[in-house]
Amino acid sequence: MTLEEAKRYLLRRAKELGLEAEVLFQEERELSLRARQGTLEEIKEARQGGIGLRVVVQGHVGYAYTEELSPEALEWALSEARDNALLAGKEGFIPPGQALGSHDLLGEGLSAPLEAKKQSALEVERALRDDPRTRSVLMGGYMEKEVRMALSSTLGAEGALRTGLAGLGGSLVMGDGPSLKQGWDFKLAKEFHLLDPGRTALEIREKTARHLNARPLPTGRYRAYLEPKAMAGLLYVLSRSLSAKSALEGKSRLLNRLGERIASEWVTLVDDPTLEKGFLSRPFDAEGTPARRTVVVEKGVFKTFLHNAETARALGQENTGHAFRTYRGILDVAPTNLYLEPVGNLRLEKGVLITEFMGLHAGANPVSLDFSLQALGLWVEEGEVRYAVENFAVAGNLLELLQAIEAVGDELDWEVMGAAYGSPTVAVAELSFAGA
């Protein structure tokens, strides 16, 4: 049975059984190539996909999925979803839908020959070695991911999309005398031809080498400058508190704070699934709500949670179109391209330039927003980097950090951690550093 036949079969059977149903199809293809010591040592390609069902029975919602498209498997999934709805007793609904069209956001972006992709992995690994300070190259690699999704419901939703990403990067150890530092990074693009092995390797080498010969940082409170990678990590932690689902579960400190100032006037947070060439852009969400730009925080004022249809109804607010669901999972809320808007008033003066936080999963609490994180950094004075600093942790609360932001740079950079998180460099008036 084809996908189209399977969707029509499930919707017809759901209507015959008096069920409201939503059919979500997803398929992912991943390719990874890893080079080491001038040879390609690993090639992996994997595909995974299936159909996820969400049904509503007597006002209660249930889920099931199948990776097989035979009539028997589809009947089982429909029966399982209906039984789960009756057993779980969780209230829910499927929103009215519309024709959403078929969207190809990838085009020929990943269509380069496999041989060209192999060469890119080999070239970035070779270029990582092209520095006298390079002690060893752990790997150079290429990856790509292609995603297809289709959504249909008994209430009229009908749409499909195709998207994907390509990436190039690697890991190495650099040294200067007894000082050693390991670096790792991956550069992403929507199209293979936009990747540049030489430039990627040069950036990785430069970002690693600048941490050589680091000095211990004394414990104290300093002005902090957070580079985009570091700030994007904190936005990742914050994103759970921006979810209306988290708020309804009592897991967000922002509940009942709509309209309040939660950050400095320089902070405007936007989630925009419609960004042209955005890494996670999409025309509609997992419920079929058309995508639109959402200002979450405007000049420090909290404007809205990110919503799906269920959370919007529960909190009496507008649906922002941020429903997220995999074919194996249940309805959730998630950002797409969440970013801190550039301002352009940043000037480096004196303080610690934080280049990267480590251990976000263990060292940052997405509910309380407290954090204590090991970090890498550089000491700056009079607008110039003087030397690297190490052996320190940064502690605080993310809401307090947002309120202490006093300047924001003008160049947006992105990190992908489930969703895409973008930020310029930001200046924070003061943070607590536990060092030597």
Short mmCIF file of C-alpha atoms in Angstrom, two decimals:
data_model
loop_
_atom_site.label_atom_id
_atom_site.label_comp_id
_atom_site.label_asym_id
_atom_site.label_seq_id
_atom_site.Cartn_x
_atom_site.Cartn_y
_atom_site.Cartn_z
CA MET A 1 0.00 0.00 0.00
CA THR A 2 1.35 3.45 -0.91
CA LEU A 3 1.45 6.29 1.57
CA GLU A 4 -1.43 8.07 -0.16
CA GLU A 5 -3.50 4.90 -0.10
CA ALA A 6 -2.68 4.36 3.59
CA LYS A 7 -3.77 7.90 4.51
CA ARG A 8 -7.05 7.57 2.61
CA TYR A 9 -7.67 4.15 4.16
CA LEU A 10 -7.16 5.41 7.72
CA LEU A 11 -9.30 8.53 7.27
CA ARG A 12 -12.12 6.51 5.68
CA ARG A 13 -12.04 3.89 8.43
CA ALA A 14 -11.92 6.55 11.15
CA LYS A 15 -15.03 8.20 9.73
CA GLU A 16 -16.80 4.84 9.51
CA LEU A 17 -16.02 4.29 13.20
CA GLY A 18 -17.18 7.79 14.16
CA LEU A 19 -13.69 8.94 15.15
CA GLU A 20 -11.91 12.21 14.59
CA ALA A 21 -8.42 11.31 13.40
CA GLU A 22 -5.15 12.91 12.39
CA VAL A 23 -2.61 11.00 10.31
CA LEU A 24 1.03 12.08 10.47
CA PHE A 25 3.57 10.46 8.15
CA GLN A 26 7.30 11.04 8.64
CA GLU A 27 10.36 9.62 6.94
CA GLU A 28 13.97 10.54 7.73
CA ARG A 29 17.08 9.66 5.76
CA GLU A 30 20.50 10.28 7.30
CA LEU A 31 23.93 9.99 5.71
CA SER A 32 27.19 10.33 7.65
CA LEU A 33 30.75 10.07 6.38
CA ARG A 34 33.79 10.07 8.65
CA ALA A 35 37.40 10.54 7.56
CA ARG A 36 40.52 9.93 9.61
CA GLN A 37 44.23 9.91 8.75
CA GLY A 38 43.49 10.65 5.13
CA THR A 39 41.07 7.79 4.54
CA LEU A 40 37.31 7.44 4.69
CA GLU A 41 36.77 5.06 7.58
CA GLU A 42 32.98 5.10 7.93
CA ILE A 43 29.94 5.50 5.70
CA LYS A 44 26.50 5.17 7.25
CA GLU A 45 23.09 5.65 5.71
CA ALA A 46 19.86 4.99 7.54
CA ARG A 47 16.15 5.46 6.89
CA GLN A 48 13.33 5.45 9.37
CA GLY A 49 9.69 6.34 9.08
CA GLY A 50 6.11 5.49 9.76
CA ILE A 51 2.59 6.74 10.36
CA GLY A 52 1.45 8.20 13.66
CA LEU A 53 -2.25 8.35 14.53
CA ARG A 54 -3.99 10.74 16.87
CA VAL A 55 -7.68 10.02 17.42
CA VAL A 56 -10.37 11.57 19.59
CA VAL A 57 -13.05 9.37 21.15
CA GLN A 58 -15.76 10.94 23.32
CA GLY A 59 -13.52 13.96 23.88
CA HIS A 60 -10.48 11.90 24.83
CA VAL A 61 -7.29 11.59 22.82
CA GLY A 62 -5.20 8.51 22.05
CA TYR A 63 -2.10 7.76 20.00
CA ALA A 64 -0.58 4.84 18.11
CA TYR A 65 1.88 4.32 15.28
CA THR A 66 2.91 1.78 12.69
CA GLU A 67 5.91 1.46 10.40
CA GLU A 68 4.08 -1.01 8.18
CA LEU A 69 1.45 0.14 5.67
CA SER A 70 -0.52 -3.08 5.23
CA PRO A 71 -4.29 -3.01 5.88
CA GLU A 72 -3.77 -5.27 8.91
CA ALA A 73 -1.15 -2.93 10.44
CA LEU A 74 -3.30 0.14 9.79
CA GLU A 75 -6.35 -1.50 11.37
CA TRP A 76 -4.25 -2.44 14.41
CA ALA A 77 -2.94 1.14 14.78
CA LEU A 78 -6.43 2.59 14.52
CA SER A 79 -7.78 0.16 17.10
CA GLU A 80 -4.80 0.78 19.41
CA ALA A 81 -5.24 4.56 19.23
CA ARG A 82 -8.97 4.26 19.97
CA ASP A 83 -8.34 1.95 22.94
CA ASN A 84 -5.60 4.25 24.27
CA ALA A 85 -7.99 7.19 24.12
CA LEU A 86 -10.62 5.34 26.14
CA LEU A 87 -8.09 4.00 28.66
CA ALA A 88 -6.02 7.14 29.19
CA GLY A 89 -8.95 9.46 29.65
CA LYS A 90 -6.90 12.50 28.56
CA GLU A 91 -9.04 15.25 27.12
CA GLY A 92 -8.10 16.54 23.71
CA PHE A 93 -9.32 17.58 20.30
CA ILE A 94 -8.22 17.81 16.69
CA PRO A 95 -8.46 21.33 15.28
CA PRO A 96 -10.32 22.16 12.05
CA GLY A 97 -7.93 21.87 9.13
CA GLN A 98 -7.37 23.25 5.66
CA ALA A 99 -5.54 22.53 2.42
CA LEU A 100 -1.89 23.35 3.14
CA GLY A 101 -0.25 22.44 -0.15
CA SER A 102 2.89 20.45 -0.87
CA HIS A 103 6.17 22.24 -0.16
CA ASP A 104 9.71 21.32 -1.19
CA LEU A 105 12.06 23.36 1.00
CA LEU A 106 15.10 21.35 -0.04
CA GLY A 107 15.03 21.20 -3.82
CA GLU A 108 18.39 20.03 -5.20
CA GLY A 109 20.18 20.96 -1.99
CA LEU A 110 21.49 17.46 -1.24
CA SER A 111 21.66 16.16 -4.79
CA ALA A 112 25.46 16.26 -5.18
CA PRO A 113 27.07 12.89 -6.02
CA LEU A 114 28.17 10.70 -3.13
CA GLU A 115 31.75 10.98 -4.38
CA ALA A 116 31.66 14.77 -3.88
CA LYS A 117 30.43 14.30 -0.34
CA LYS A 118 33.19 11.81 0.36
CA GLN A 119 35.76 14.28 -0.92
CA SER A 120 34.37 17.04 1.30
CA ALA A 121 34.85 14.86 4.39
CA LEU A 122 38.40 14.01 3.31
CA GLU A 123 39.19 17.65 2.52
CA VAL A 124 38.04 19.01 5.87
CA GLU A 125 40.03 16.30 7.69
CA ARG A 126 43.11 17.14 5.63
CA ALA A 127 42.68 20.88 6.19
CA LEU A 128 42.39 20.39 9.96
CA ARG A 129 45.93 18.98 9.85
CA ASP A 130 47.21 22.00 7.92
CA ASP A 131 48.52 23.87 10.97
CA PRO A 132 51.84 23.30 12.78
CA ARG A 133 50.01 23.40 16.11
CA THR A 134 47.72 20.49 15.20
CA ARG A 135 48.77 17.47 17.25
CA SER A 136 46.09 15.06 16.05
CA VAL A 137 42.87 15.08 14.05
CA LEU A 138 40.24 12.89 15.63
CA MET A 139 37.92 13.05 12.63
CA GLY A 140 36.61 15.09 9.76
CA GLY A 141 33.11 14.43 8.60
CA TYR A 142 30.10 15.16 6.46
CA MET A 143 26.47 14.60 7.39
CA GLU A 144 23.09 15.20 5.83
CA LYS A 145 19.51 14.69 6.87
CA GLU A 146 16.43 14.67 4.67
CA VAL A 147 12.94 14.76 6.19
CA ARG A 148 9.60 14.14 4.50
CA MET A 149 6.35 14.80 6.31
CA ALA A 150 2.68 14.56 5.35
CA LEU A 151 -0.37 15.45 7.44
CA SER A 152 -4.05 14.64 6.92
CA SER A 153 -7.08 14.74 9.18
CA THR A 154 -10.78 13.95 9.11
CA LEU A 155 -11.35 17.67 9.78
CA GLY A 156 -9.77 18.83 6.52
CA ALA A 157 -6.04 19.23 7.13
CA GLU A 158 -4.00 18.15 4.12
CA GLY A 159 -0.38 19.07 3.47
CA ALA A 160 3.12 17.80 2.87
CA LEU A 161 6.68 19.06 3.04
CA ARG A 162 10.26 18.01 2.33
CA THR A 163 13.26 19.61 4.00
CA GLY A 164 16.80 18.83 5.07
CA LEU A 165 20.27 19.97 6.10
CA ALA A 166 23.89 19.29 5.24
CA GLY A 167 26.86 19.70 7.57
CA LEU A 168 30.62 19.61 7.56
CA GLY A 169 33.00 19.61 10.51
CA GLY A 170 35.47 17.76 12.64
CA SER A 171 37.47 17.44 15.83
CA LEU A 172 41.15 17.96 16.56
CA VAL A 173 43.72 18.49 19.29
CA MET A 174 46.03 21.50 19.06
CA GLY A 175 49.06 22.28 21.16
CA ASP A 176 51.64 24.92 21.98
CA GLY A 177 54.35 23.56 24.21
CA PRO A 178 52.67 21.80 27.14
CA SER A 179 49.32 23.49 26.46
CA LEU A 180 46.77 21.25 24.71
CA LYS A 181 43.21 21.99 23.64
CA GLN A 182 40.61 19.87 21.89
CA GLY A 183 38.14 21.52 19.54
CA TRP A 184 35.02 20.38 17.72
CA ASP A 185 32.47 22.05 15.50
CA PHE A 186 30.04 21.42 12.65
CA LYS A 187 28.90 23.98 10.09
CA LEU A 188 25.41 23.50 8.67
CA ALA A 189 23.78 24.66 5.45
CA LYS A 190 20.56 24.03 3.55
CA GLU A 191 22.55 23.06 0.47
CA PHE A 192 25.67 20.96 -0.02
CA HIS A 193 27.32 23.42 -2.39
CA LEU A 194 27.29 26.13 0.31
CA LEU A 195 29.68 24.09 2.46
CA ASP A 196 33.38 24.98 2.26
CA PRO A 197 35.83 22.39 3.70
CA GLY A 198 38.79 24.78 3.82
CA ARG A 199 36.93 27.60 5.50
CA THR A 200 35.26 25.23 7.95
CA ALA A 201 38.61 23.70 8.96
CA LEU A 202 40.19 27.15 9.31
CA GLU A 203 37.40 28.32 11.64
CA ILE A 204 37.70 25.18 13.78
CA ARG A 205 41.49 25.59 14.01
CA GLU A 206 41.27 29.28 14.89
CA LYS A 207 38.57 28.78 17.52
CA THR A 208 40.58 25.96 19.11
CA ALA A 209 43.98 27.66 18.97
CA ARG A 210 42.77 30.82 20.70
CA HIS A 211 42.29 28.79 23.89
CA LEU A 212 45.91 27.65 24.04
CA ASN A 213 48.13 28.86 26.89
CA ALA A 214 45.11 29.69 29.02
CA ARG A 215 45.52 31.19 32.47
CA PRO A 216 43.39 30.33 35.52
CA LEU A 217 40.56 32.80 36.07
CA PRO A 218 40.31 34.09 39.66
CA THR A 219 36.92 33.71 41.35
CA GLY A 220 34.89 36.89 41.13
CA ARG A 221 32.11 38.81 39.43
CA TYR A 222 32.92 40.12 35.97
CA ARG A 223 31.24 41.68 33.02
CA ALA A 224 30.57 38.83 30.58
CA TYR A 225 30.38 38.76 26.81
CA LEU A 226 28.60 35.67 25.46
CA GLU A 227 29.49 34.59 21.96
CA PRO A 228 26.62 33.28 19.78
CA LYS A 229 27.36 29.61 20.53
CA ALA A 230 27.25 30.22 24.29
CA MET A 231 24.10 32.35 24.14
CA ALA A 232 22.37 29.88 21.83
CA GLY A 233 22.93 27.19 24.46
CA LEU A 234 21.14 29.31 27.04
CA LEU A 235 18.26 29.94 24.62
CA TYR A 236 17.97 26.17 24.30
CA VAL A 237 17.55 25.92 28.08
CA LEU A 238 15.06 28.81 28.11
CA SER A 239 12.94 27.34 25.32
CA ARG A 240 11.21 24.82 27.61
CA SER A 241 9.99 27.68 29.79
CA LEU A 242 8.56 29.38 26.69
CA SER A 243 6.40 26.32 25.98
CA ALA A 244 2.77 26.65 27.02
CA LYS A 245 2.73 22.89 27.63
CA SER A 246 5.47 23.34 30.25
CA ALA A 247 3.48 26.18 31.79
CA LEU A 248 0.35 24.04 32.07
CA GLU A 249 2.43 21.31 33.72
CA GLY A 250 3.78 23.77 36.29
CA LYS A 251 7.27 23.63 34.76
CA SER A 252 7.71 27.24 33.67
CA ARG A 253 8.62 30.24 35.80
CA LEU A 254 6.90 32.43 33.21
CA LEU A 255 3.34 31.31 34.00
CA ASN A 256 1.17 34.34 34.89
CA ARG A 257 3.88 36.74 33.71
CA LEU A 258 2.49 37.73 30.31
CA GLY A 259 2.90 41.47 29.80
CA GLU A 260 5.66 41.71 32.39
CA ARG A 261 9.23 42.77 31.78
CA ILE A 262 11.39 39.66 32.10
CA ALA A 263 14.52 40.92 30.34
CA SER A 264 16.34 44.11 29.49
CA GLU A 265 15.07 46.46 26.79
CA TRP A 266 17.71 45.09 24.40
CA VAL A 267 16.13 41.61 24.40
CA THR A 268 13.67 40.77 21.63
CA LEU A 269 13.15 37.02 21.14
CA VAL A 270 11.49 35.82 17.96
CA ASP A 271 10.55 32.38 16.68
CA ASP A 272 10.12 32.42 12.93
CA PRO A 273 9.32 29.21 11.01
CA THR A 274 8.99 31.28 7.83
CA LEU A 275 12.63 32.43 7.67
CA GLU A 276 13.98 32.00 4.15
CA LYS A 277 16.76 29.41 4.35
CA GLY A 278 16.08 28.99 8.08
CA PHE A 279 17.50 25.68 9.27
CA LEU A 280 14.15 24.48 10.70
CA SER A 281 11.73 26.54 8.62
CA ARG A 282 8.38 24.92 7.78
CA PRO A 283 5.08 26.08 6.23
CA PHE A 284 2.85 24.54 8.91
CA ASP A 285 3.14 22.75 12.25
CA ALA A 286 2.34 19.17 13.29
CA GLU A 287 -1.39 19.98 13.57
CA GLY A 288 -1.61 21.82 10.25
CA THR A 289 -1.61 25.35 11.67
CA PRO A 290 0.04 27.66 9.11
CA ALA A 291 3.43 28.98 10.22
CA ARG A 292 3.95 32.62 11.14
CA ARG A 293 6.52 34.81 12.82
CA THR A 294 5.98 35.04 16.59
CA VAL A 295 7.51 37.70 18.83
CA VAL A 296 7.89 35.97 22.19
CA VAL A 297 9.70 38.73 24.08
CA GLU A 298 9.60 42.30 22.78
CA LYS A 299 12.12 44.78 24.19
CA GLY A 300 12.17 42.79 27.40
CA VAL A 301 8.39 42.32 27.75
CA PHE A 302 7.02 38.76 27.69
CA LYS A 303 4.39 38.69 24.95
CA THR A 304 3.33 35.06 24.48
CA PHE A 305 4.06 31.43 25.14
CA LEU A 306 4.60 29.10 22.20
CA HIS A 307 1.31 27.25 21.67
CA ASN A 308 -0.33 24.35 19.93
CA ALA A 309 -4.11 24.24 19.58
CA GLU A 310 -4.65 22.39 22.89
CA THR A 311 -2.49 24.69 25.01
CA ALA A 312 -3.95 27.80 23.38
CA ARG A 313 -7.48 26.67 24.29
CA ALA A 314 -6.42 25.69 27.84
CA LEU A 315 -4.85 29.10 28.53
CA GLY A 316 -7.35 31.12 26.50
CA GLN A 317 -4.62 32.50 24.24
CA GLU A 318 -3.87 32.57 20.52
CA ASN A 319 -2.43 29.50 18.87
CA THR A 320 1.07 30.40 17.61
CA GLY A 321 1.42 27.30 15.41
CA HIS A 322 4.14 25.51 17.38
CA ALA A 323 2.65 22.03 17.61
CA PHE A 324 5.37 19.39 17.48
CA ARG A 325 4.98 15.64 17.15
CA THR A 326 6.94 12.74 15.75
CA TYR A 327 5.05 9.79 14.33
CA ARG A 328 6.03 7.82 17.44
CA GLY A 329 5.22 10.56 19.94
CA ILE A 330 2.42 12.60 21.42
CA LEU A 331 1.51 16.24 20.88
CA ASP A 332 4.03 18.73 22.26
CA VAL A 333 5.21 22.30 21.73
CA ALA A 334 8.60 23.23 20.28
CA PRO A 335 10.35 26.21 18.68
CA THR A 336 11.68 26.21 15.12
CA ASN A 337 14.09 29.10 14.46
CA LEU A 338 14.27 30.87 17.84
CA TYR A 339 16.60 33.84 17.91
CA LEU A 340 17.65 36.97 19.75
CA GLU A 341 17.26 39.92 17.41
CA PRO A 342 20.50 41.77 16.59
CA VAL A 343 20.81 45.35 17.83
CA GLY A 344 24.33 46.53 17.00
CA ASN A 345 25.20 48.47 20.16
CA LEU A 346 27.86 46.05 21.45
CA ARG A 347 31.41 47.21 22.13
CA LEU A 348 33.95 44.98 23.84
CA GLU A 349 35.51 46.64 26.87
CA LYS A 350 36.78 44.65 29.84
CA GLY A 351 35.61 41.26 31.06
CA VAL A 352 35.33 37.58 30.14
CA LEU A 353 34.34 36.60 26.62
CA ILE A 354 32.54 33.26 27.09
CA THR A 355 32.96 31.19 23.94
CA GLU A 356 31.18 27.99 24.93
CA PHE A 357 29.25 26.41 27.78
CA MET A 358 29.67 22.71 28.52
CA GLY A 359 27.28 20.23 30.13
CA LEU A 360 24.03 22.11 29.47
CA HIS A 361 21.92 19.01 30.14
CA ALA A 362 23.44 18.48 33.59
CA GLY A 363 24.31 22.01 34.64
CA ALA A 364 21.20 24.00 33.68
CA ASN A 365 17.70 23.48 35.08
CA PRO A 366 14.98 24.26 32.47
CA VAL A 367 12.35 24.65 35.21
CA SER A 368 14.07 26.91 37.76
CA LEU A 369 16.39 28.34 35.07
CA ASP A 370 19.30 28.17 37.51
CA PHE A 371 22.61 27.20 35.95
CA SER A 372 26.15 26.36 36.98
CA LEU A 373 28.20 25.56 33.90
CA GLN A 374 31.80 24.90 33.03
CA ALA A 375 32.87 27.23 30.26
CA LEU A 376 35.67 28.26 27.94
CA GLY A 377 36.63 31.89 27.68
CA LEU A 378 38.98 34.73 26.81
CA TRP A 379 39.98 37.76 28.85
CA VAL A 380 39.35 41.03 27.01
CA GLU A 381 40.52 44.56 27.78
CA GLU A 382 40.09 47.75 25.79
CA GLY A 383 38.20 45.79 23.16
CA GLU A 384 40.95 43.26 22.52
CA VAL A 385 41.51 39.65 23.52
CA ARG A 386 44.53 39.54 25.84
CA TYR A 387 44.69 35.83 26.74
CA ALA A 388 42.63 32.67 27.23
CA VAL A 389 41.18 31.77 30.65
CA GLU A 390 40.24 28.35 31.95
CA ASN A 391 39.24 26.24 34.96
CA PHE A 392 36.12 28.23 35.77
CA ALA A 393 32.37 27.80 36.02
CA VAL A 394 29.63 30.39 35.53
CA ALA A 395 26.60 30.37 37.84
CA GLY A 396 23.36 32.30 37.99
CA ASN A 397 19.74 32.36 36.90
CA LEU A 398 18.79 32.74 33.27
CA LEU A 399 16.04 35.29 33.92
CA GLU A 400 18.49 37.42 35.91
CA LEU A 401 21.00 37.10 33.08
CA LEU A 402 18.42 38.28 30.54
CA GLN A 403 17.65 41.29 32.72
CA ALA A 404 21.36 42.12 32.93
CA ILE A 405 21.96 42.18 29.16
CA GLU A 406 23.27 45.65 28.35
CA ALA A 407 24.23 45.32 24.69
CA VAL A 408 23.60 43.01 21.73
CA GLY A 409 25.78 42.59 18.65
CA ASP A 410 24.76 42.86 15.02
CA GLU A 411 25.76 39.47 13.57
CA LEU A 412 23.42 36.52 14.02
CA ASP A 413 24.84 33.00 14.18
CA TRP A 414 22.98 29.70 14.61
CA GLU A 415 23.28 26.42 16.50
CA VAL A 416 20.96 23.46 15.93
CA MET A 417 20.00 21.53 19.06
CA GLY A 418 16.70 19.92 18.15
CA ALA A 419 15.47 23.35 17.06
CA ALA A 420 17.62 26.14 15.61
CA TYR A 421 18.79 28.79 18.10
CA GLY A 422 20.31 32.04 16.89
CA SER A 423 22.06 34.89 18.68
CA PRO A 424 24.60 37.65 18.22
CA THR A 425 27.27 38.20 20.88
CA VAL A 426 25.70 39.78 23.98
CA ALA A 427 27.12 41.77 26.87
CA VAL A 428 25.93 40.96 30.41
CA ALA A 429 26.61 43.53 33.11
CA GLU A 430 27.88 41.00 35.64
CA LEU A 431 28.04 37.25 36.21
CA SER A 432 29.45 35.10 38.99
CA PHE A 433 32.60 33.16 38.04
CA ALA A 434 34.00 30.37 40.21
CA GLY A 435 37.61 29.94 39.21
CA ALA A 436 41.03 29.45 40.69
#
